[in-house]
């Protein structure tokens, strides 16, 4: 259980970073297509 409590926040932070990066890349791709 201790390992889960330690890894949980790390996995959540990693997921947030990955999702944010994906959104940024998506927006960049859309703006490039418009221009």
PDB file of C-alpha atoms in Angstrom:
ATOM      1  CA  UNK A   1       0.000   0.000   0.000  1.00  0.00           C
ATOM      2  CA  UNK A   2       2.862   2.386   0.798  1.00  0.00           C
ATOM      3  CA  UNK A   3       4.214   2.105  -2.743  1.00  0.00           C
ATOM      4  CA  UNK A   4       0.752   2.915  -4.132  1.00  0.00           C
ATOM      5  CA  UNK A   5       0.536   6.048  -1.991  1.00  0.00           C
ATOM      6  CA  UNK A   6       3.974   7.098  -3.265  1.00  0.00           C
ATOM      7  CA  UNK A   7       3.333   6.325  -6.945  1.00  0.00           C
ATOM      8  CA  UNK A   8      -0.237   7.635  -7.088  1.00  0.00           C
ATOM      9  CA  UNK A   9       0.598  11.377  -7.057  1.00  0.00           C
ATOM     10  CA  UNK A  10       3.502  10.817  -9.451  1.00  0.00           C
ATOM     11  CA  UNK A  11       1.257   9.000 -11.942  1.00  0.00           C
ATOM     12  CA  UNK A  12      -1.411  11.687 -11.622  1.00  0.00           C
ATOM     13  CA  UNK A  13       1.131  14.466 -12.218  1.00  0.00           C
ATOM     14  CA  UNK A  14       2.551  12.572 -15.209  1.00  0.00           C
ATOM     15  CA  UNK A  15      -0.929  12.167 -16.684  1.00  0.00           C
ATOM     16  CA  UNK A  16      -1.672  15.884 -16.238  1.00  0.00           C
ATOM     17  CA  UNK A  17       1.604  16.834 -17.937  1.00  0.00           C
ATOM     18  CA  UNK A  18       0.975  14.426 -20.826  1.00  0.00           C
ATOM     19  CA  UNK A  19      -2.587  15.657 -21.350  1.00  0.00           C
ATOM     20  CA  UNK A  20      -1.476  19.309 -21.228  1.00  0.00           C
ATOM     21  CA  UNK A  21       1.315  18.595 -23.745  1.00  0.00           C
ATOM     22  CA  UNK A  22      -1.160  16.815 -26.017  1.00  0.00           C
ATOM     23  CA  UNK A  23      -3.560  19.784 -25.922  1.00  0.00           C
ATOM     24  CA  UNK A  24      -0.722  22.206 -26.739  1.00  0.00           C
ATOM     25  CA  UNK A  25       0.398  20.053 -29.669  1.00  0.00           C
ATOM     26  CA  UNK A  26      -3.199  19.791 -30.921  1.00  0.00           C
ATOM     27  CA  UNK A  27      -3.700  23.573 -30.759  1.00  0.00           C
ATOM     28  CA  UNK A  28      -0.379  24.154 -32.530  1.00  0.00           C
ATOM     29  CA  UNK A  29      -1.378  21.756 -35.291  1.00  0.00           C
ATOM     30  CA  UNK A  30      -4.756  23.460 -35.742  1.00  0.00           C
ATOM     31  CA  UNK A  31      -3.225  26.949 -35.873  1.00  0.00           C
ATOM     32  CA  UNK A  32      -0.641  25.752 -38.411  1.00  0.00           C
ATOM     33  CA  UNK A  33      -3.372  24.360 -40.673  1.00  0.00           C
ATOM     34  CA  UNK A  34      -5.267  27.668 -40.543  1.00  0.00           C
ATOM     35  CA  UNK A  35      -2.170  29.664 -41.527  1.00  0.00           C
TER      36      UNK A  35
END
